[in-house]
mmCIF file of C-alpha atoms in Angstrom:
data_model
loop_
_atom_site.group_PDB
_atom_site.id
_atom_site.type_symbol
_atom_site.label_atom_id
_atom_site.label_comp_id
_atom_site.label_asym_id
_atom_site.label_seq_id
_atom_site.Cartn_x
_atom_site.Cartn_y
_atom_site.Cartn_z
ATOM 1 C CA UNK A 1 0.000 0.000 0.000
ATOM 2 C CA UNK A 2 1.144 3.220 -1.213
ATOM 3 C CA UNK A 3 1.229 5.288 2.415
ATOM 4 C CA UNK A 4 0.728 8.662 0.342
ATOM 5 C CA UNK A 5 -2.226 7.372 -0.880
ATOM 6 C CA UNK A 6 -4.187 4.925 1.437
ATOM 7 C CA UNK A 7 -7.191 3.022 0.361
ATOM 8 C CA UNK A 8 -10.156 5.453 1.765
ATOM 9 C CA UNK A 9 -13.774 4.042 3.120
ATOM 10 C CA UNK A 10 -16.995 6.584 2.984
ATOM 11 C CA UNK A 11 -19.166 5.491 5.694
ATOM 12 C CA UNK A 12 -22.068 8.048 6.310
ATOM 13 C CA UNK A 13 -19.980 11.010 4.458
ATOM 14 C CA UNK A 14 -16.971 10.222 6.610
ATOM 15 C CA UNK A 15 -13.975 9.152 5.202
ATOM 16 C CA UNK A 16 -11.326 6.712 7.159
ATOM 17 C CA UNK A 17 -8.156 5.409 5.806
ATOM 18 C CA UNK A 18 -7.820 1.530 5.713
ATOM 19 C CA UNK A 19 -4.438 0.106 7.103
ATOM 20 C CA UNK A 20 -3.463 -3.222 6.431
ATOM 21 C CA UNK A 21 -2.409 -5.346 9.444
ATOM 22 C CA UNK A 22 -0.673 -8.699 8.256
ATOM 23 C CA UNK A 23 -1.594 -11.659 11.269
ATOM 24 C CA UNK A 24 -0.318 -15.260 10.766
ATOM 25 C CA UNK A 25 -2.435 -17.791 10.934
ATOM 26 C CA UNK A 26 -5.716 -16.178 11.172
ATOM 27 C CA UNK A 27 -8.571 -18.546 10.798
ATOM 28 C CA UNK A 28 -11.027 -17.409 8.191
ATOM 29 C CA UNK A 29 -8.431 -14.218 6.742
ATOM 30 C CA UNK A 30 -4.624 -13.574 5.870
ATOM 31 C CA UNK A 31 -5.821 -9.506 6.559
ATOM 32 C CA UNK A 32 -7.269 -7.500 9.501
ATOM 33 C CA UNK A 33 -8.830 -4.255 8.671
ATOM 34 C CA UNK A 34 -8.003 -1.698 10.582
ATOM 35 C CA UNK A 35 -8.856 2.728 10.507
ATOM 36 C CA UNK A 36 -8.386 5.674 11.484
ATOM 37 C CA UNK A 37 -9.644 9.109 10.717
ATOM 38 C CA UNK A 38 -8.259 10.994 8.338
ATOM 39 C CA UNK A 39 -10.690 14.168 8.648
ATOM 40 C CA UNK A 40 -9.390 17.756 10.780
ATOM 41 C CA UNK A 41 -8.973 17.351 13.907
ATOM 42 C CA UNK A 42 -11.361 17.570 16.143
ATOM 43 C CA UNK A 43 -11.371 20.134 18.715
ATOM 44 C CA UNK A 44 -12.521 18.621 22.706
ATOM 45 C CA UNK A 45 -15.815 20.700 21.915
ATOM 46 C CA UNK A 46 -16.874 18.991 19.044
ATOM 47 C CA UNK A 47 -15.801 15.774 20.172
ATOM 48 C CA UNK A 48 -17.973 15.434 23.284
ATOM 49 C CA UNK A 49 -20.879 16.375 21.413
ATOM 50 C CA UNK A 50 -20.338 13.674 18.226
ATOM 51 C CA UNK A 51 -23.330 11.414 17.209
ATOM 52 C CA UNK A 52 -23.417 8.152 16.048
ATOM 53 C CA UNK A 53 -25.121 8.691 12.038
ATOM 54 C CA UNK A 54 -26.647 5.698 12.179
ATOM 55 C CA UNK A 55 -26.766 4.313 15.874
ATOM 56 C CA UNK A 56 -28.732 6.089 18.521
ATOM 57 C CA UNK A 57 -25.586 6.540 21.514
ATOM 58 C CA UNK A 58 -27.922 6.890 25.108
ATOM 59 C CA UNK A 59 -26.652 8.135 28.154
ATOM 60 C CA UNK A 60 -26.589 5.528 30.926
ATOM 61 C CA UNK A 61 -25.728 6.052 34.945
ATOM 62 C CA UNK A 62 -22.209 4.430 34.077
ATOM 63 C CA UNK A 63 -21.354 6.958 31.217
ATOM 64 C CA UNK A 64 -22.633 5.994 27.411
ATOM 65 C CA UNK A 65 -24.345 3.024 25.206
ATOM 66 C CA UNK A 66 -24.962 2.158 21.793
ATOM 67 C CA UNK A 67 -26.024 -1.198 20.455
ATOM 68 C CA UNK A 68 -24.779 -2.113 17.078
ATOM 69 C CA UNK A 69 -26.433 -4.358 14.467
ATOM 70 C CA UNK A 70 -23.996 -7.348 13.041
ATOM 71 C CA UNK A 71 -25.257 -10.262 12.021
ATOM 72 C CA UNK A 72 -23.396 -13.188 13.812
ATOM 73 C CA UNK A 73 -21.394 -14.505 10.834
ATOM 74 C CA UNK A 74 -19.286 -11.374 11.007
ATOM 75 C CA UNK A 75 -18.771 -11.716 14.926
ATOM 76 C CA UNK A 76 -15.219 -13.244 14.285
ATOM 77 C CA UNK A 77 -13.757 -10.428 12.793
ATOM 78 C CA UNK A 78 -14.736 -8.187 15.450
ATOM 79 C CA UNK A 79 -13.046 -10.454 17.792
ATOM 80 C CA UNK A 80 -10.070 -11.213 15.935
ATOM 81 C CA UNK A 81 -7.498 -13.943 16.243
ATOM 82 C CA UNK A 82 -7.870 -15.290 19.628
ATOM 83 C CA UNK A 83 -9.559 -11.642 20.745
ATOM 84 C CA UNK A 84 -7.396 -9.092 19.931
ATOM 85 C CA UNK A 85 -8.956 -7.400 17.767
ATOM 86 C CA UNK A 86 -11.541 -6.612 20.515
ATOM 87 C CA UNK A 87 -8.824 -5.821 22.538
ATOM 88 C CA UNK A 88 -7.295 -3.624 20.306
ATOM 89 C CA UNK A 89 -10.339 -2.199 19.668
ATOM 90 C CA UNK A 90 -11.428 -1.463 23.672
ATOM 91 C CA UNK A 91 -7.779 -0.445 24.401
ATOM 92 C CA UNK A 92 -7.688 2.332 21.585
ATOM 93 C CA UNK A 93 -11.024 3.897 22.444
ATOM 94 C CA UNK A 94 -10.942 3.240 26.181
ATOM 95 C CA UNK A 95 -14.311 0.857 25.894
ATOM 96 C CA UNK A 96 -15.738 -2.187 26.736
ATOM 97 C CA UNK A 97 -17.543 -4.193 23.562
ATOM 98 C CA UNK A 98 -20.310 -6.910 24.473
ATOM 99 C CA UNK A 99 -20.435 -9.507 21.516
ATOM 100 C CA UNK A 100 -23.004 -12.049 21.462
ATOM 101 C CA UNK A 101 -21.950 -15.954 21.212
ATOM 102 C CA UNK A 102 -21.410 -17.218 17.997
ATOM 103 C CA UNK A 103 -24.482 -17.912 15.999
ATOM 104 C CA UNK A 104 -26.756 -16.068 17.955
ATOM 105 C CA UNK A 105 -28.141 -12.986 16.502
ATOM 106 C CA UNK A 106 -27.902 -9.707 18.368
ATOM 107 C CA UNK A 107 -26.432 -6.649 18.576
ATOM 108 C CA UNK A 108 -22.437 -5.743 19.396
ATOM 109 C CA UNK A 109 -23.236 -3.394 22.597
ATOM 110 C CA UNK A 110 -20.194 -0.592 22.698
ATOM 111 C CA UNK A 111 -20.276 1.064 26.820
ATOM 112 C CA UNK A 112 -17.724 3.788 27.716
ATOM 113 C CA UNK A 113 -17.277 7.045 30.045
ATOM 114 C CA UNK A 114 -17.077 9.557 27.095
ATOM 115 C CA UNK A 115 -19.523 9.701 24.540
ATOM 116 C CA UNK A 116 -17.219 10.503 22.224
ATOM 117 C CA UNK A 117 -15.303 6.924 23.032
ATOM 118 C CA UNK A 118 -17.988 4.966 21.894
ATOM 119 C CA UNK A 119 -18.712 6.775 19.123
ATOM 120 C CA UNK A 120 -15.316 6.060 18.115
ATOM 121 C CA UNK A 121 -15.562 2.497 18.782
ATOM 122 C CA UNK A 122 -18.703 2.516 16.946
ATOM 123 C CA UNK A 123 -17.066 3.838 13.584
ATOM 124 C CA UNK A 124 -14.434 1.358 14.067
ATOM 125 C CA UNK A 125 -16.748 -1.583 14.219
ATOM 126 C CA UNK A 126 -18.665 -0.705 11.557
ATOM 127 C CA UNK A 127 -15.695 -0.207 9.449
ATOM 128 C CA UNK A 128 -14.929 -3.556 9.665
ATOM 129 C CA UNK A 129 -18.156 -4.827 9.568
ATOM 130 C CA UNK A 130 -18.219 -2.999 6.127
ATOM 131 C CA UNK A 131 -14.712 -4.353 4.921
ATOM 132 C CA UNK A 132 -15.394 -8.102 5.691
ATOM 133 C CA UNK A 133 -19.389 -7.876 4.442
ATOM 134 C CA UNK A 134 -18.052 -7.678 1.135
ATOM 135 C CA UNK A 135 -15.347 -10.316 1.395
ATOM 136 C CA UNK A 136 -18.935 -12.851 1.976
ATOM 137 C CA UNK A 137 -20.278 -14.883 -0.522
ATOM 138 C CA UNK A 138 -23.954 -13.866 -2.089
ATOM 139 C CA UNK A 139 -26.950 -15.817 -0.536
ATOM 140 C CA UNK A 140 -29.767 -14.073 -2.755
ATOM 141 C CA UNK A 141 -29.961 -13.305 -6.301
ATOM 142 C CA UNK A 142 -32.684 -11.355 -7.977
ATOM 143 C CA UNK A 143 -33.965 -12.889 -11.065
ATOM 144 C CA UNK A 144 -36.399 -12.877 -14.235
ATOM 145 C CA UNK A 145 -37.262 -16.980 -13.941
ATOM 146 C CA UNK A 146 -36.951 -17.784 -17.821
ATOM 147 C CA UNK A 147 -38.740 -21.469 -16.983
ATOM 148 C CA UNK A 148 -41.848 -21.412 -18.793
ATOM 149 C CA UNK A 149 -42.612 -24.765 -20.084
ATOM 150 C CA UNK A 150 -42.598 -23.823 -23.819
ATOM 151 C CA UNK A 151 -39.090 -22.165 -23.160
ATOM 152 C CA UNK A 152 -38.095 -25.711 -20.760
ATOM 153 C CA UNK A 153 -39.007 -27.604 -23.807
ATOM 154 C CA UNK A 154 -37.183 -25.313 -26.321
ATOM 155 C CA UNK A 155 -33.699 -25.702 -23.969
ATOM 156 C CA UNK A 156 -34.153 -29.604 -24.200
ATOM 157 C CA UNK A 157 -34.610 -30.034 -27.524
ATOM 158 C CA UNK A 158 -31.484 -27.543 -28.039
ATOM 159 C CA UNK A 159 -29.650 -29.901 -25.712
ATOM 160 C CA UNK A 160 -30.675 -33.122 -27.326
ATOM 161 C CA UNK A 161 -29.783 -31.726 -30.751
ATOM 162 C CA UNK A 162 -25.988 -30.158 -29.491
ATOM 163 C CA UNK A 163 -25.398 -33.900 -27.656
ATOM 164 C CA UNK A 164 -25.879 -35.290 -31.038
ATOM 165 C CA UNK A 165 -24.625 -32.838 -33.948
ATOM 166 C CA UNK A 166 -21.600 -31.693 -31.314
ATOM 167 C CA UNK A 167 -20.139 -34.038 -28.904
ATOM 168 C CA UNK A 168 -17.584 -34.594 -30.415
ATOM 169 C CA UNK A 169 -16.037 -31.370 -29.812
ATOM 170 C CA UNK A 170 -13.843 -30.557 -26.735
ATOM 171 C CA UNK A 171 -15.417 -30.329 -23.483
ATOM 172 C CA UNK A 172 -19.016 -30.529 -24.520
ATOM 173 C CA UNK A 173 -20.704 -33.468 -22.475
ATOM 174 C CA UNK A 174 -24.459 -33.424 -21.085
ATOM 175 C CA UNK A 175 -23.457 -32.150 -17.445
ATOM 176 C CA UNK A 176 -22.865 -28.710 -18.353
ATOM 177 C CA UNK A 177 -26.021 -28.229 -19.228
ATOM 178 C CA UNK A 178 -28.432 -25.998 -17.177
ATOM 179 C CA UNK A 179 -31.388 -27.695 -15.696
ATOM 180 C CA UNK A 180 -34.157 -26.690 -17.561
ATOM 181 C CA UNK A 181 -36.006 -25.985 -14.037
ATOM 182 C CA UNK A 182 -33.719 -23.058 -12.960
ATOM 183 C CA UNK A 183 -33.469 -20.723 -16.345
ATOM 184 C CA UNK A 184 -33.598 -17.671 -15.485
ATOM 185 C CA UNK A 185 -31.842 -14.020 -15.856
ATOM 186 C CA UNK A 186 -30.070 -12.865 -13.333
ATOM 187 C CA UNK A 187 -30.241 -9.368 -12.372
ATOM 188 C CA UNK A 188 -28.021 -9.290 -8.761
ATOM 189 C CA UNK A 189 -26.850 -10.545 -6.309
ATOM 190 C CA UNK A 190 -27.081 -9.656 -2.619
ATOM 191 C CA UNK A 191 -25.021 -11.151 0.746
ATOM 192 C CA UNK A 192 -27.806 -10.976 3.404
ATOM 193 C CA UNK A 193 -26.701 -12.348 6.285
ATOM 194 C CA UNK A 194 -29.271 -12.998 8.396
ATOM 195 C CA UNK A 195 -33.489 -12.825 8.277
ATOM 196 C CA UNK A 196 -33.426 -9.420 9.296
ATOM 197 C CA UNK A 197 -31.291 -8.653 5.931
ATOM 198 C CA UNK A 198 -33.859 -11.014 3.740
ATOM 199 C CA UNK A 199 -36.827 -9.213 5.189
ATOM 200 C CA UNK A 200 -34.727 -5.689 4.269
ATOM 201 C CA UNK A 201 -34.448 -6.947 0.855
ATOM 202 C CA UNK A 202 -38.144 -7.844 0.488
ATOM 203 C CA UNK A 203 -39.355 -4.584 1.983
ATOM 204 C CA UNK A 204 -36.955 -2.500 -0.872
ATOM 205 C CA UNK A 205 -38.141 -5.152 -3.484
ATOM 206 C CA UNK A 206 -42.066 -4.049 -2.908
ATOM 207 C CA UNK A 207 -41.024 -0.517 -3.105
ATOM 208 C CA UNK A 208 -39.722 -1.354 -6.584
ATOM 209 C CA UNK A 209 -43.570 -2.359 -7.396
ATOM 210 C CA UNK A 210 -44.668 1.310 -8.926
ATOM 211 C CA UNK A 211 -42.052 2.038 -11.066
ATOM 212 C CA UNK A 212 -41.721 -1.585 -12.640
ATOM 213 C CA UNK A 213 -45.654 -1.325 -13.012
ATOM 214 C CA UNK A 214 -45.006 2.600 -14.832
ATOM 215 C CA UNK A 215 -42.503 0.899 -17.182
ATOM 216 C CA UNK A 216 -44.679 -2.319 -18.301
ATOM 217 C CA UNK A 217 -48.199 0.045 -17.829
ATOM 218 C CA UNK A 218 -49.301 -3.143 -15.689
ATOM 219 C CA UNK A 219 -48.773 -5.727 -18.121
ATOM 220 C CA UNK A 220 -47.073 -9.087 -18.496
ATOM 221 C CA UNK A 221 -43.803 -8.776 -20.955
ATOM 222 C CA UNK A 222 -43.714 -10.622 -24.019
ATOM 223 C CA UNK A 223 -40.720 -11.730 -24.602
ATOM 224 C CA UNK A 224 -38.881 -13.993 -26.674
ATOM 225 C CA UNK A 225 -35.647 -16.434 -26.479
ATOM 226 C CA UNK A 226 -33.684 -17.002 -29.579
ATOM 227 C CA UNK A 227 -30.178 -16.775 -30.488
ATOM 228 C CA UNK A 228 -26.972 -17.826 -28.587
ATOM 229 C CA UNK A 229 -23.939 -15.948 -27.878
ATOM 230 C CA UNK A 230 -21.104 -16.820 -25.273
ATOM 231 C CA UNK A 231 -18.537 -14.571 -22.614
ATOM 232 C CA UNK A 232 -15.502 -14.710 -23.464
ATOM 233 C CA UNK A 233 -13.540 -13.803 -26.696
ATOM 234 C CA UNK A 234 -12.157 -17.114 -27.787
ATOM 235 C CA UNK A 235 -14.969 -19.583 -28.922
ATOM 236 C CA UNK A 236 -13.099 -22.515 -29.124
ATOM 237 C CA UNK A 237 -12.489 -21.992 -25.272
ATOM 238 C CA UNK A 238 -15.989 -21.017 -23.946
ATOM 239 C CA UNK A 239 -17.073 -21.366 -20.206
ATOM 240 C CA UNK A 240 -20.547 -20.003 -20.519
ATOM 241 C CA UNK A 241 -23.093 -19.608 -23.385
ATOM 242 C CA UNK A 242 -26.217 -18.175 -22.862
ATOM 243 C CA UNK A 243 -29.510 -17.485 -25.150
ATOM 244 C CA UNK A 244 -30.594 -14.107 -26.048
ATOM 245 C CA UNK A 245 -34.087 -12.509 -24.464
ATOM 246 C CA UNK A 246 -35.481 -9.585 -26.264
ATOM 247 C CA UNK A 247 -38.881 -8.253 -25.694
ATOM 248 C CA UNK A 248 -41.186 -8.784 -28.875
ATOM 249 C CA UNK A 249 -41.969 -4.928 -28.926
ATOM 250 C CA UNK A 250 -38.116 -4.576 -29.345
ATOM 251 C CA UNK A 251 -38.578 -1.829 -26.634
ATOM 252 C CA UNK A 252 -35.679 -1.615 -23.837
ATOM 253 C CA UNK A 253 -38.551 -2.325 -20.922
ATOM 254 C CA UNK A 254 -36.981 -5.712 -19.635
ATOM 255 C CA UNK A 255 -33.245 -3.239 -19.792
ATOM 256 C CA UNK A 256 -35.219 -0.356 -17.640
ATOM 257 C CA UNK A 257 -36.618 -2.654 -15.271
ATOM 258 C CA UNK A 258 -33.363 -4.942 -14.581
ATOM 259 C CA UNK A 259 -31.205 -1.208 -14.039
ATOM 260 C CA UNK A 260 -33.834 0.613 -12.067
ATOM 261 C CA UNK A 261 -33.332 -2.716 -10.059
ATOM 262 C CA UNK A 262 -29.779 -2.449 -9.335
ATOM 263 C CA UNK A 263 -30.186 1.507 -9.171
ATOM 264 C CA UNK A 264 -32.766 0.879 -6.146
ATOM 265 C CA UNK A 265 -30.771 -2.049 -4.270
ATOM 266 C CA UNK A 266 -26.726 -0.116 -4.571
ATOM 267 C CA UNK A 267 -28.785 2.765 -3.068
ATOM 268 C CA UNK A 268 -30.228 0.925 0.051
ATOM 269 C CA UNK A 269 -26.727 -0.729 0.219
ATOM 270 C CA UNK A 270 -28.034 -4.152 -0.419
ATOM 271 C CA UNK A 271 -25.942 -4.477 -3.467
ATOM 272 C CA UNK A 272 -22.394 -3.630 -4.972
ATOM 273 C CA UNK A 273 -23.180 -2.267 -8.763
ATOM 274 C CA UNK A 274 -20.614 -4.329 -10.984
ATOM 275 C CA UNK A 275 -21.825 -2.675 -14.238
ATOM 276 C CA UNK A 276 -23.402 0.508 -16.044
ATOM 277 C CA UNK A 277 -26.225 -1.784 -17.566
ATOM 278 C CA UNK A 278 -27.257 -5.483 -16.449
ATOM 279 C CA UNK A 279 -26.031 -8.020 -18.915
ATOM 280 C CA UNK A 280 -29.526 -10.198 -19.529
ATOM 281 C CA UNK A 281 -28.143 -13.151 -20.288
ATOM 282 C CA UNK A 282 -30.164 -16.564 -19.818
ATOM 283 C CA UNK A 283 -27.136 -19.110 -19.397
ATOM 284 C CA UNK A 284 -27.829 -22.145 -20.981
ATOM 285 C CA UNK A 285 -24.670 -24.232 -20.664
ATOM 286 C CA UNK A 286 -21.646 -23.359 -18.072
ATOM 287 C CA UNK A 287 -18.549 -25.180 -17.472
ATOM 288 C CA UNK A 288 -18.669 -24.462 -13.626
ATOM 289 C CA UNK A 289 -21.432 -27.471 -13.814
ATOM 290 C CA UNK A 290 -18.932 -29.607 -15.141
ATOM 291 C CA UNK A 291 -18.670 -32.571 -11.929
ATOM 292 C CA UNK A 292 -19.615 -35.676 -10.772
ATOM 293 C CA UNK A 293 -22.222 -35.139 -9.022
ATOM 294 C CA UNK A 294 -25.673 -32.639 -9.539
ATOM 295 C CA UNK A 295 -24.747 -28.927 -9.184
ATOM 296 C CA UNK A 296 -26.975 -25.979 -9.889
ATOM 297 C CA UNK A 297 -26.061 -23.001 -11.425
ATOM 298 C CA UNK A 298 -25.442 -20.312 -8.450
ATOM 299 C CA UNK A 299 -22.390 -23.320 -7.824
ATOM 300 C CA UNK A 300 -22.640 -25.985 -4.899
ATOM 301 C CA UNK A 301 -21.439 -29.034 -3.219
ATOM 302 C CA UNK A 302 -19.137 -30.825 -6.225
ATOM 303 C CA UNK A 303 -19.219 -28.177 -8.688
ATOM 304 C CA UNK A 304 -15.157 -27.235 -10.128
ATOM 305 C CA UNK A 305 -13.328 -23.884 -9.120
ATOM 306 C CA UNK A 306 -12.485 -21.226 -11.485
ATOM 307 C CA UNK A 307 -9.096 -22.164 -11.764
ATOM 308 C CA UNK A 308 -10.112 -26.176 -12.357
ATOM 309 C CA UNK A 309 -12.748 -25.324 -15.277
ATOM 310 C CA UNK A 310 -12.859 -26.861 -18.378
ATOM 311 C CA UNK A 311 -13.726 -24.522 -21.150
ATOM 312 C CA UNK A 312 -15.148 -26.158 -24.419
ATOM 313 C CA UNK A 313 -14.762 -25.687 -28.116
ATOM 314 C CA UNK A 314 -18.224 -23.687 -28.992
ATOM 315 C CA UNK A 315 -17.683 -22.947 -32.750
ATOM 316 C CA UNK A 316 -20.273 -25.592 -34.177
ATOM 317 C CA UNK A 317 -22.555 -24.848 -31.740
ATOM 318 C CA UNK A 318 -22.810 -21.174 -32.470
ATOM 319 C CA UNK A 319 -22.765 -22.408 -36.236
ATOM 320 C CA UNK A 320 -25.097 -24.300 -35.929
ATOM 321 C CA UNK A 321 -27.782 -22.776 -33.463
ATOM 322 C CA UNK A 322 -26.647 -19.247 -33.316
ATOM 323 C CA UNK A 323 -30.513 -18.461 -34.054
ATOM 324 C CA UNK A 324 -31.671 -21.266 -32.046
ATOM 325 C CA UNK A 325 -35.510 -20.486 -31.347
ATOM 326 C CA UNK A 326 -35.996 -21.452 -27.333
ATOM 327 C CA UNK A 327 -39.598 -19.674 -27.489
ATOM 328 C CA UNK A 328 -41.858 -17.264 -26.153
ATOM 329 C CA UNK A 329 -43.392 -16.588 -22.834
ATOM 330 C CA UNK A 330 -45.315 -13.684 -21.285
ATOM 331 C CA UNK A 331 -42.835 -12.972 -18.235
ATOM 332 C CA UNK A 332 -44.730 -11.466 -15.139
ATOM 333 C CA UNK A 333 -42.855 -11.396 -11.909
ATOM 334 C CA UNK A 334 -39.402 -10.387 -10.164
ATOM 335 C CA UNK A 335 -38.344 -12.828 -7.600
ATOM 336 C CA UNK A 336 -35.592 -12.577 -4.356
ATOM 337 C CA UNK A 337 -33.923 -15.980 -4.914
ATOM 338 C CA UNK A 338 -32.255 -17.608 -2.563
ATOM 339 C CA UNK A 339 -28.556 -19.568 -3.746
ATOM 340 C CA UNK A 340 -27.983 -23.360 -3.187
ATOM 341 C CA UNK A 341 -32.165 -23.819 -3.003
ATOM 342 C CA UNK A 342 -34.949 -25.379 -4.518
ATOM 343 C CA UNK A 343 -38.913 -24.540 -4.398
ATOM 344 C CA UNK A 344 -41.795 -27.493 -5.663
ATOM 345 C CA UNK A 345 -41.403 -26.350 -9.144
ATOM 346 C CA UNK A 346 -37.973 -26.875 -9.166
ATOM 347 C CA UNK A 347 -36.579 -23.700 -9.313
ATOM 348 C CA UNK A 348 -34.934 -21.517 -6.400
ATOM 349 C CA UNK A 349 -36.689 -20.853 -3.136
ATOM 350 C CA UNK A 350 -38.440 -17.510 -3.424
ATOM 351 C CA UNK A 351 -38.225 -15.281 -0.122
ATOM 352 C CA UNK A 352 -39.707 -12.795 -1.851
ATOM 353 C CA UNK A 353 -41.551 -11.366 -5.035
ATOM 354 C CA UNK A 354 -43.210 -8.459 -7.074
ATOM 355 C CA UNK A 355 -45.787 -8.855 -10.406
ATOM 356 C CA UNK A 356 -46.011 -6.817 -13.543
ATOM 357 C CA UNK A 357 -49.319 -6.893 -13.154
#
């Protein structure tokens, strides 16, 4: 790290500098986060009358209080390697930090004698909280499900047809396939850590309900698979292909909704943007399926790493169904998926969902 020019964090309109603190053998991370801040000082004034933005900090007969949100998976890296983070952390800010046990939800409750102590403490926490949130795997996806059962038939007949005219080509065998049951679009993904988080994300999803409904005037969409195109540049070396969706209007609707999406969950924080637009992409074969055993498509128990994947060869089956017709299907409803699941229907468990109409 350049020490001229640290790597800054903006929480509520403050920004900290991030300092890297190497520890050996730490269980879950090579890297503890730690900050300071890098605003004016602070005159003793100011200081003892600081809030916490987004914690209320209450005045108790043994000084100050605030209780802290963190969901319990993140406990660890409050504590640190055999508690010294905490220690750090309570030595530093002259405070004592109350962290529930591990795995039961709660809230990190920060006491000191100076309000401006736990406020301190309290930016510190959630600084970390913040760095190793983002180091956590998604849960939740949201998603356009793309498995109608004209479009389910469509995808197996394209399947049957590429086992037979294409086998023979490198790296194309039935298991990287996607199961006709989960097609969908992806539109995000989300790490919510806890049912507090899920029910967050279903409460912003509802609010979403207006302007999806301004953009399709309350209808269904119509829209229409055909056409296959793959990621990366090389097609003899392809690791995903996907079919093409395109509303039959040729209007940008199913574009506006997916972005206005994004635009709404980045804002509430419930999502890192990763692109200007959504890519719409219905994935149709992937060679992170590639295993032994059954794997679905948000990855899984069996499924190979991104360094072990097999790309295939892909140039006779873009010459050969580049304008493969999947089908059509009026699509009506945005769903909160949840990763590594699977509803009745055979697609992912919902925890939450808005209609077109």
């Amino acid at each position: 790290m350049d020490v001229l020019r640290p790597a800054l964090i903006n929480i509520n309109g403050r920004i900290y500098r991030r300092n890297i603190i190497k520890e050996e053998n730490y269980e879950e991370e090579e890297e503890e986060e730690d900050v300071s801040c890098i605003g004016p000082p602070e005159s003793e004034d100011f200081a003892d009358d600081e809030t916490c933005d987004a914690n209320y900090i209450e005045q108790t007969d043994k000084g100050y209080r605030c209780a802290v949100d963190v969901p319990s998976v993140l406990y660890k890296y409050i504590i640190g390697k055999k508690g010294e983070t905490r220690r750090r952390l309570e030595f530093d800010t002259k405070t004592s930090i109350s962290i529930p046990k591990q795995g039961v939800e709660g809230q990190i409750v920060i006491t000191g004698s100076h309000k401006a102590a736990v406020s301190s403490a309290v930016t510190r926490v959630e600084v970390l909280v913040e760095s190793f949130r983002k180091k956590q795997p998604f849960t939740h996806f949201l998603s356009f499900p793309l498995n109608d059962p004209q479009i389910q038939e469509g995808f197996l007949s394209f399947k049957d047809e590429v086992l037979q005219q294409c086998s023979q080509d490198h790296g194309v065998e039935e298991s990287i396939f996607q199961n006709p049951a989960k097609l969908h679009l992806t539109i995000g993904t989300l790490a919510l850590l806890n049912d507090t988080e899920v029910r967050k994300a279903c409460e912003h999803l509802q609010e979403c309900q207006n302007f999806i409904r301004d953009i399709t005037e309350g209808n269904p969409l119509s829209l229409e698979v055909t056409g296959i195109e793959y990621m990366n540049d090389d097609p003899a070396m392809v690791d995903v292909l996907y079919a093409k969706v395109n509303v039959k209007d040729r209007s940008d609707k199913l574009q506006m909704i997916a972005d206005r999406l994004v635009e709404h969950f980045v804002s509430a924080g419930l999502m890192v943007r990763e692109w200007d637009r959504v890519k719409l992409h219905g994935t149709v074969m992937n060679t992170v399926f590639r295993k032994n055993s059954t794997v679905d498509d948000m990855g899984g128990p069996g499924r190979q790493t991104m360094s072990e994947r097999e790309a295939f060869d892909a140039r006779n089956v873009l010459k050969k169904f580049g304008a493969y017709r999947f089908g059509e299907f009026e699509l009506n409803t945005v769903l909160l998926s949840q990763r590594y699941s699977t509803d009745c229907t055979g697609y992912y468990t919902s925890a939450g969902s808005i209609n077109f109409s």
